[in-house]
Amino acid sequence: MAAYVYDFAEGGREQAGLLGGKGANLAEMTRLGLPVPPGFTVTTDACRAYLATGAEPEGLREEVGRHLAALERAVGRRLGQPDDPLLLSVRSGARFSMPGMMETVLDIGLNDDSVQGLAKTSGSERFARDSHRRLLQMFGSTVMGVDAAVFEDALTRMKRDRGAADDLGLDASDLAVLAGEYRRLIREHTGEDFPEDPVEQLRRAVLAVFRSWNTERARVYRRREHIPDDLGTAVNVQAMVFGNLGADSGSGVAFTRDPATGRPGVYGDYLPNAQGEDVVSGIRNAVPLAELERLDKPSYDRLLEIMRTLEHHYRDLCDIEFTIERGTLWMLQTRVGKRTAEAAFAIAAALTDEGLTGPDEALARVSGEGLARLMFPRFDTAAVGEPLARGIPASPGAAVGTAVFTSAEAVRRAAAGERVVLVRQETTPDDLPGMIAAQAVLTSRGGKTSHAAVVARGMGKVCVCGADSLTVDPAARRFTTAAGTVVEEGALLSVDGTAGAVHAGAVPLADSPVMRYFEDGGTADAARAAGGVAEAVHRAMDRADGVRRLGVRANADTPEDAARARRFGAEGIGLCRTEHMFLGERRRLVEAMILADGQEGRDRALAALLPLQRGDFAAILAAMDGLPVTIRLLDPPLHEFLPDRTDLAVRVASAEAAGGHPDPHDTELLAAVDRMHEENPMLGLRGVRLGLVVPGLVAMQVRAVAEAVVERRRAGGDPRAEIMVPLVDTVEELRLVRAEVERVLAEVSAESGTEVRCPVGTMIELPRAALTAGAIAAQAEFFSFGTNDLTQTTWGFSRDDVEAAFFSAYLDKGIFAVSPFETIDVDGVGRLVRIAVEEGRAARPGLKTGVCGEHGGDPASVHFFHRVGLDYVSCSPFRIPVARLEAGRAALAGGTEGPGDAGDASR
Ligand code: ADP
Ligand code: MG
Ligand code: MG
């Protein structure tokens, strides 16, 4: 039978799945010879078994017993031994870090006897009594389910009775009385006594930590972070060390470099005479880690040395938790640290410079999502006056929203579409829903490693914490600045997470350096000129372009978009929609075309549209000179170009009511709108269907393209137009349209004396097209997957209807982890893509394939399109850098799928 328990000395970092991240890294540090209090890890297997059956897994008790005995032998003390007790911490730790989401119970092993032993060996009665009451409190709430407020109230009462300002004002005998009170409360609320038997305490604490995997806040966090619900948590059982034994003790957290910017240096917080919990909760204000050098130079030097060791060993930024017990340094935790997008790029470049990683690994460590974040604007510093307050720049970016003071209010207002800033004294895991809902988080207490800071960074939310000049009054829903300004709920705030400042009102925004770098052409020079993190971004982009196999094109309908896309690195246009070209002034011409009762009238209207369309295409072809431009024939139903039915009906009716005659044009339009009304326009007369039933429409558009090509050639250009037919179901549709396209191309060639040849291809955006791709490929030189419509028609979802109506319920229920409109549904829609690529290529070797849905700019989808072997992705101009970067990362991740391989290992 596989083991459920591993000693720290037995594991390693590669076992995070089994031992959880914390356990695997504790084992790794033990293996490295770093000072880790000894202990062992109960595996996630055991957790899953327990959660599945509700019963303690068979053999677990004995295994824990054996490992406990070995631990006791190693330290020479027994758990809860009355005269000199070994005490244990019981800590959660899942595969993926979920900071503060699950439970930890400290000081296991204390009871009425051993508390006296601890008092003697520590030389501090007060410390022992305090530890005991902390155990009763944590155990009582976490393990036995008593509401934590019950203990808090008792503590508050005790402080009031003794006239104590805080916990430190209570002496040993007060705390002993409090412990008695806690025990009474536990009995009162559970009908059960607190277990005095240390082994029983340990057993129950382990099972409680298992259960904490399923708390509401842990579930919310996992949903948000896309962490599967079935992983379970490991439990780490570890000898306690004490940071609260006096001035020569303390606890801290640190990063091996700045997690906000990536700059090297000493970053962290230290709290003298405290246990680690006190640092993370931000209850007392910690001192900067650099202070430790003054307080305890040997420990400080040792800590820095360990941080260097860790960074070299992990070859990455690490964050750590440590405790100093009477001058002895202990490592309690490390992991590869979360960081901002800016820091991710900066660190990737820096570690490559330091020779710790190669360029490919550096590329693997940055992400398109992070890049997208860096392209967002920041506050225009020139326009900014004195801030309301300054705090710690915990998570960069600029956010504007209305102030709210509770998580619930943030959720309520955000659901109504308002942008909010969550203002708290400090956050706790209970504030998570509000943090998710908010644009930014502002706290008056806590450092760079406080809950607010860590969680906001992980989410990419703007955060300023520790703005301690603010007096936040959540009950009154307002805060007061040092200058006496009162800001009430609902007031507009601008939070600058980059500078660590909060301003009244909405501050104007300025471009980010990364955006400037792309706008200036994305060259090394542009990166240098843009400054900031742009150079590190350039290094990653450069590498990505060097290794990617996927081409990247843009969805662009105007010369401006085409030019921007080109600056951003697009290698052509994958989707040029023509419908926008039918709006504005030209709407009247389209109306005329629709209302024409004979071919002659229709031809006149089309003839008027022709030169306008030609001009559009010529300008776009000029902007993309030398690169392919895929022009899609008109796609939406024609009635979309007509006025709103209600407006028309009202106009006609009110003219009639006034006894006059309605405008005959209005009457005609109303009749047309009624005639063309569709119950289900998405599935109605649109796409290729339109081209087949409206005579002259395809011919006009193709002529406009062909004449634009001629015009560009005459001007010395290199136009590369491609013609794309939308919404094809069957090859017959494509055959007919294609014949017309070729007829017009031949006509224009003859008239102009210039041979115009455009590849003709089709969108694959209906399941039937995907399933008959082999036949369709006979008529198509290229396929472009329209994954928006393909997702709608595969799932039977009308996007506009379903997203608002029930997607959040579907996400809550876990029916999908992410909307299939955001990230391609690999198993369903992806399978159709795979079939179409495979059968299309079999029928026509060299068939070009691309994607032009919004998925073309979504990182996870880009990886899928790489694996399935498409030639290119096409996305909106602003997503081009993201697609380039992710295409490079996908190439490094490797893995092309063989025929019929339907699995997706990445999920
Ligand atoms: P989290 O998942 O919230 O980081 P941890 O398992 O790290 O939870 O435990 C929370 C805190 O408990 C730690 O930061 C540390 O201060 C304290 N702690 C855990 N184990 C020990 C130990 N062996 N000795 C002293 N303190 C400990
Ligand atoms: Mg921790
Ligand atoms: Mg479509």
Coordinates of C-alpha atoms in Angstrom, one line a residue, residues 478-781:
R478 CA -16.0 56.6 5.3
F479 CA -12.4 57.4 5.8
T480 CA -10.6 60.5 7.0
T481 CA -7.3 61.7 5.7
A482 CA -4.5 63.2 7.8
A483 CA -5.6 66.6 6.5
G484 CA -9.1 66.0 7.8
T485 CA -10.8 65.4 4.4
V486 CA -13.6 62.9 4.8
V487 CA -14.3 60.5 1.9
E488 CA -17.7 58.8 2.0
E489 CA -18.9 55.7 0.4
G490 CA -19.7 56.3 -3.3
A491 CA -17.0 59.0 -3.8
L492 CA -14.7 58.6 -6.8
L493 CA -11.1 57.5 -6.0
S494 CA -8.1 56.9 -8.2
V495 CA -5.7 54.3 -6.9
D496 CA -2.1 54.3 -8.2
G497 CA -0.7 50.9 -7.4
T498 CA 2.6 51.8 -9.1
A499 CA 3.3 54.8 -7.1
G500 CA 1.4 53.8 -4.0
A501 CA -0.9 56.8 -3.8
V502 CA -4.6 57.4 -3.7
H503 CA -6.2 60.5 -5.3
A504 CA -9.6 62.0 -5.0
G505 CA -11.7 61.9 -8.2
A506 CA -10.8 60.4 -11.5
V507 CA -7.2 61.1 -12.5
P508 CA -6.5 61.1 -16.3
L509 CA -4.6 58.1 -17.7
A510 CA -1.4 58.0 -19.7
D511 CA 0.1 55.3 -21.9
S512 CA 2.3 52.6 -20.4
P513 CA 5.9 52.4 -21.5
V514 CA 5.2 49.0 -22.8
M515 CA 2.5 50.4 -25.0
R516 CA 4.8 53.1 -26.2
Y517 CA 7.4 50.5 -27.1
F518 CA 4.9 48.6 -29.2
E519 CA 3.5 51.8 -30.8
D520 CA 7.0 52.8 -31.7
G521 CA 7.5 49.6 -33.7
G522 CA 8.7 47.2 -31.0
T523 CA 12.3 47.4 -31.8
A524 CA 15.3 47.3 -29.4
D525 CA 15.6 51.1 -29.9
A526 CA 12.0 51.6 -29.1
A527 CA 12.4 49.6 -26.0
R528 CA 15.3 51.6 -24.8
A529 CA 13.5 54.8 -25.5
A530 CA 10.3 53.7 -23.7
G531 CA 12.3 52.7 -20.6
G532 CA 10.9 50.9 -17.6
V533 CA 10.1 47.3 -18.1
A534 CA 10.0 47.7 -21.9
E535 CA 13.5 46.4 -22.5
A536 CA 12.7 43.2 -20.6
V537 CA 9.5 42.8 -22.6
H538 CA 11.4 43.3 -25.8
R539 CA 13.8 40.5 -24.8
A540 CA 10.8 38.1 -24.3
M541 CA 9.1 39.2 -27.5
D542 CA 12.3 38.8 -29.5
R543 CA 12.7 35.3 -28.2
A544 CA 9.1 34.4 -28.8
D545 CA 9.3 35.6 -32.4
G546 CA 12.4 33.6 -32.9
V547 CA 10.8 30.3 -31.8
R548 CA 7.2 30.5 -32.7
R549 CA 5.8 28.5 -35.6
L550 CA 2.3 30.1 -35.6
G551 CA 1.9 33.3 -37.7
V552 CA 0.1 36.2 -36.1
R553 CA -2.4 38.3 -38.0
A554 CA -4.8 41.0 -37.1
N555 CA -8.5 41.5 -37.2
A556 CA -8.6 45.0 -38.7
D557 CA -11.2 46.8 -40.7
T558 CA -9.6 50.2 -41.1
P559 CA -6.3 51.5 -42.4
E560 CA -5.6 52.9 -38.9
D561 CA -6.1 49.5 -37.2
A562 CA -4.1 47.9 -40.0
A563 CA -1.2 50.2 -39.4
R564 CA -1.3 49.8 -35.7
A565 CA -1.5 46.0 -36.1
R566 CA 1.6 46.2 -38.3
R567 CA 3.5 48.2 -35.7
F568 CA 2.5 45.6 -33.1
G569 CA 4.0 42.9 -35.3
A570 CA 1.1 41.5 -37.3
E571 CA 2.0 39.6 -40.4
G572 CA -1.1 40.4 -42.3
I573 CA -4.8 40.7 -41.7
G574 CA -6.7 37.5 -41.0
L575 CA -10.1 39.1 -40.9
C576 CA -11.1 42.4 -42.6
R577 CA -14.8 42.7 -42.0
T578 CA -16.7 44.7 -44.6
E579 CA -19.9 45.4 -42.7
H580 CA -18.5 48.5 -40.9
M581 CA -17.9 50.0 -44.4
F582 CA -21.7 50.0 -45.0
L583 CA -22.5 52.2 -42.1
G584 CA -22.7 56.0 -41.6
E585 CA -23.3 58.0 -44.7
R586 CA -23.4 54.9 -46.8
R587 CA -26.4 53.5 -44.9
R588 CA -28.7 55.3 -47.4
L589 CA -27.0 53.5 -50.3
V590 CA -27.5 50.2 -48.5
E591 CA -31.1 51.1 -47.9
A592 CA -31.5 51.9 -51.6
M593 CA -30.1 48.5 -52.5
I594 CA -32.4 46.7 -50.1
L595 CA -35.5 48.7 -51.2
A596 CA -34.8 48.4 -55.0
D597 CA -37.7 46.6 -56.6
G598 CA -35.7 45.6 -59.7
Q599 CA -32.3 44.6 -60.8
E600 CA -31.8 48.0 -62.3
G601 CA -32.4 49.9 -59.1
R602 CA -30.2 47.5 -57.2
D603 CA -27.4 47.8 -59.7
R604 CA -27.5 51.6 -59.4
A605 CA -27.2 51.4 -55.6
L606 CA -24.4 48.8 -55.8
A607 CA -22.6 51.0 -58.4
A608 CA -22.7 53.9 -56.0
L609 CA -21.2 51.7 -53.3
L610 CA -18.4 50.3 -55.5
P611 CA -16.0 53.3 -55.5
L612 CA -16.4 53.7 -51.8
Q613 CA -15.6 50.0 -51.1
R614 CA -12.7 50.2 -53.6
G615 CA -11.3 53.2 -51.6
D616 CA -11.6 51.3 -48.3
F617 CA -9.7 48.3 -49.7
A618 CA -7.0 50.2 -51.4
A619 CA -6.2 52.1 -48.2
I620 CA -6.1 48.8 -46.1
L621 CA -4.0 47.1 -48.8
A622 CA -1.6 50.1 -48.7
A623 CA -1.3 49.8 -45.0
M624 CA -0.6 46.1 -45.2
D625 CA 1.5 46.3 -48.4
G626 CA 3.3 43.0 -49.0
L627 CA 1.3 41.1 -46.4
P628 CA -1.8 39.1 -46.9
V629 CA -5.2 40.8 -46.3
T630 CA -8.1 38.4 -45.9
I631 CA -11.3 40.3 -46.9
R632 CA -14.5 38.7 -45.7
L633 CA -17.6 39.2 -47.9
L634 CA -20.6 40.9 -46.2
D635 CA -21.7 38.7 -43.3
P636 CA -24.5 40.2 -41.2
P637 CA -28.2 40.1 -42.1
L638 CA -29.2 43.1 -44.2
H639 CA -31.9 44.3 -41.8
E640 CA -29.1 45.3 -39.5
F641 CA -28.5 48.2 -41.8
L642 CA -32.1 49.3 -41.6
P643 CA -33.5 51.7 -38.9
D644 CA -35.0 50.3 -35.8
R645 CA -38.5 48.9 -36.3
T646 CA -40.1 50.6 -33.3
D647 CA -38.6 54.0 -34.3
L648 CA -40.0 53.6 -37.8
A649 CA -43.4 52.4 -36.6
V650 CA -43.7 55.3 -34.2
R651 CA -42.8 57.8 -36.9
V652 CA -45.3 56.4 -39.3
A653 CA -48.0 56.1 -36.7
S654 CA -47.6 59.6 -35.3
A655 CA -47.6 61.1 -38.8
E656 CA -50.9 59.3 -39.5
A657 CA -52.4 60.3 -36.1
A658 CA -51.6 63.9 -36.9
G659 CA -53.8 63.4 -40.0
G660 CA -50.9 63.8 -42.3
H661 CA -49.1 61.4 -44.6
P662 CA -46.1 59.5 -43.4
D663 CA -42.9 60.0 -45.3
P664 CA -43.2 57.4 -48.1
H665 CA -39.6 56.4 -47.5
D666 CA -40.5 55.5 -43.9
T667 CA -43.5 53.5 -45.0
E668 CA -41.3 51.6 -47.5
L669 CA -38.6 51.0 -44.9
L670 CA -41.1 49.8 -42.4
A671 CA -42.5 47.3 -44.9
A672 CA -39.0 46.1 -45.7
V673 CA -38.1 45.7 -42.0
D674 CA -41.3 43.7 -41.4
R675 CA -40.6 41.6 -44.5
M676 CA -37.0 40.9 -43.4
H677 CA -37.7 40.3 -39.7
E678 CA -36.1 37.2 -38.4
E679 CA -36.8 35.3 -35.1
N680 CA -33.2 34.1 -35.0
P681 CA -31.0 36.4 -37.1
M682 CA -27.9 34.6 -36.0
L683 CA -29.2 31.6 -37.9
G684 CA -31.0 33.4 -40.6
L685 CA -30.3 35.1 -43.9
R686 CA -26.6 36.1 -43.5
G687 CA -23.1 35.1 -44.7
V688 CA -22.8 33.3 -47.9
R689 CA -26.6 32.9 -48.0
L690 CA -26.8 36.7 -48.5
G691 CA -24.4 36.6 -51.4
L692 CA -26.4 33.9 -53.0
V693 CA -29.8 35.6 -52.8
V694 CA -29.0 39.2 -53.3
P695 CA -27.9 39.5 -56.9
G696 CA -24.9 41.6 -57.6
L697 CA -23.7 41.9 -54.0
V698 CA -20.8 39.5 -54.2
A699 CA -19.8 40.8 -57.6
M700 CA -19.7 44.4 -56.3
Q701 CA -17.5 43.5 -53.4
V702 CA -15.2 41.4 -55.4
R703 CA -14.9 44.0 -58.1
A704 CA -14.0 46.6 -55.4
V705 CA -11.3 44.3 -54.1
A706 CA -9.9 43.5 -57.6
E707 CA -9.9 47.1 -58.7
A708 CA -8.2 48.1 -55.5
V709 CA -5.5 45.5 -56.2
V710 CA -5.1 47.0 -59.7
E711 CA -4.9 50.5 -58.3
R712 CA -2.3 49.5 -55.7
R713 CA -0.2 47.7 -58.3
R714 CA -0.2 50.7 -60.5
A715 CA 1.0 52.8 -57.6
G716 CA 3.9 50.4 -57.2
G717 CA 2.5 48.5 -54.3
D718 CA 2.4 44.8 -53.5
P719 CA -1.2 44.1 -52.6
R720 CA -2.1 40.6 -51.4
A721 CA -5.8 40.4 -51.1
E722 CA -7.6 37.2 -50.2
I723 CA -11.3 36.7 -50.5
M724 CA -13.1 34.9 -47.7
V725 CA -16.6 33.6 -47.8
P726 CA -18.5 33.5 -44.4
L727 CA -20.9 31.0 -42.9
V728 CA -20.6 28.2 -45.5
D729 CA -22.5 25.0 -44.6
T730 CA -21.9 23.0 -47.8
V731 CA -19.4 23.0 -50.6
E732 CA -22.2 23.7 -53.0
E733 CA -22.6 27.2 -51.6
L734 CA -18.9 27.8 -51.9
R735 CA -18.8 26.4 -55.5
L736 CA -21.4 28.9 -56.6
V737 CA -19.9 31.9 -54.9
R738 CA -16.4 31.0 -56.1
A739 CA -17.6 30.8 -59.7
E740 CA -18.9 34.3 -59.4
V741 CA -15.7 35.5 -57.7
E742 CA -13.6 34.1 -60.5
R743 CA -15.8 35.5 -63.2
V744 CA -15.4 39.0 -61.7
L745 CA -11.6 38.6 -61.2
A746 CA -11.3 37.6 -64.8
E747 CA -13.4 40.6 -65.9
V748 CA -11.3 43.0 -64.0
S749 CA -8.1 41.4 -65.2
A750 CA -9.3 41.8 -68.8
E751 CA -10.5 45.3 -68.4
S752 CA -7.3 46.5 -66.6
G753 CA -4.8 44.4 -68.5
T754 CA -3.5 43.4 -65.0
E755 CA -3.8 39.8 -64.0
V756 CA -5.6 39.8 -60.6
R757 CA -5.5 36.6 -58.7
C758 CA -6.8 36.3 -55.2
P759 CA -6.9 33.2 -53.2
V760 CA -10.5 32.3 -52.3
G761 CA -11.2 30.6 -49.0
T762 CA -13.9 30.1 -46.5
M763 CA -14.6 30.5 -42.9
I764 CA -15.3 27.3 -41.0
E765 CA -17.8 28.5 -38.4
L766 CA -20.6 25.9 -38.6
P767 CA -20.3 22.4 -37.4
R768 CA -21.5 21.1 -40.8
A769 CA -18.7 22.9 -42.5
A770 CA -16.1 21.4 -40.1
L771 CA -17.6 17.9 -40.6
T772 CA -17.5 18.1 -44.4
A773 CA -14.2 20.0 -44.5
G774 CA -12.7 17.5 -47.0
A775 CA -15.3 18.3 -49.6
I776 CA -15.1 22.0 -48.9
A777 CA -11.3 22.1 -49.2
A778 CA -11.7 21.2 -52.9
Q779 CA -13.2 24.7 -53.4
A780 CA -11.1 26.6 -50.8
E781 CA -7.5 27.7 -50.8

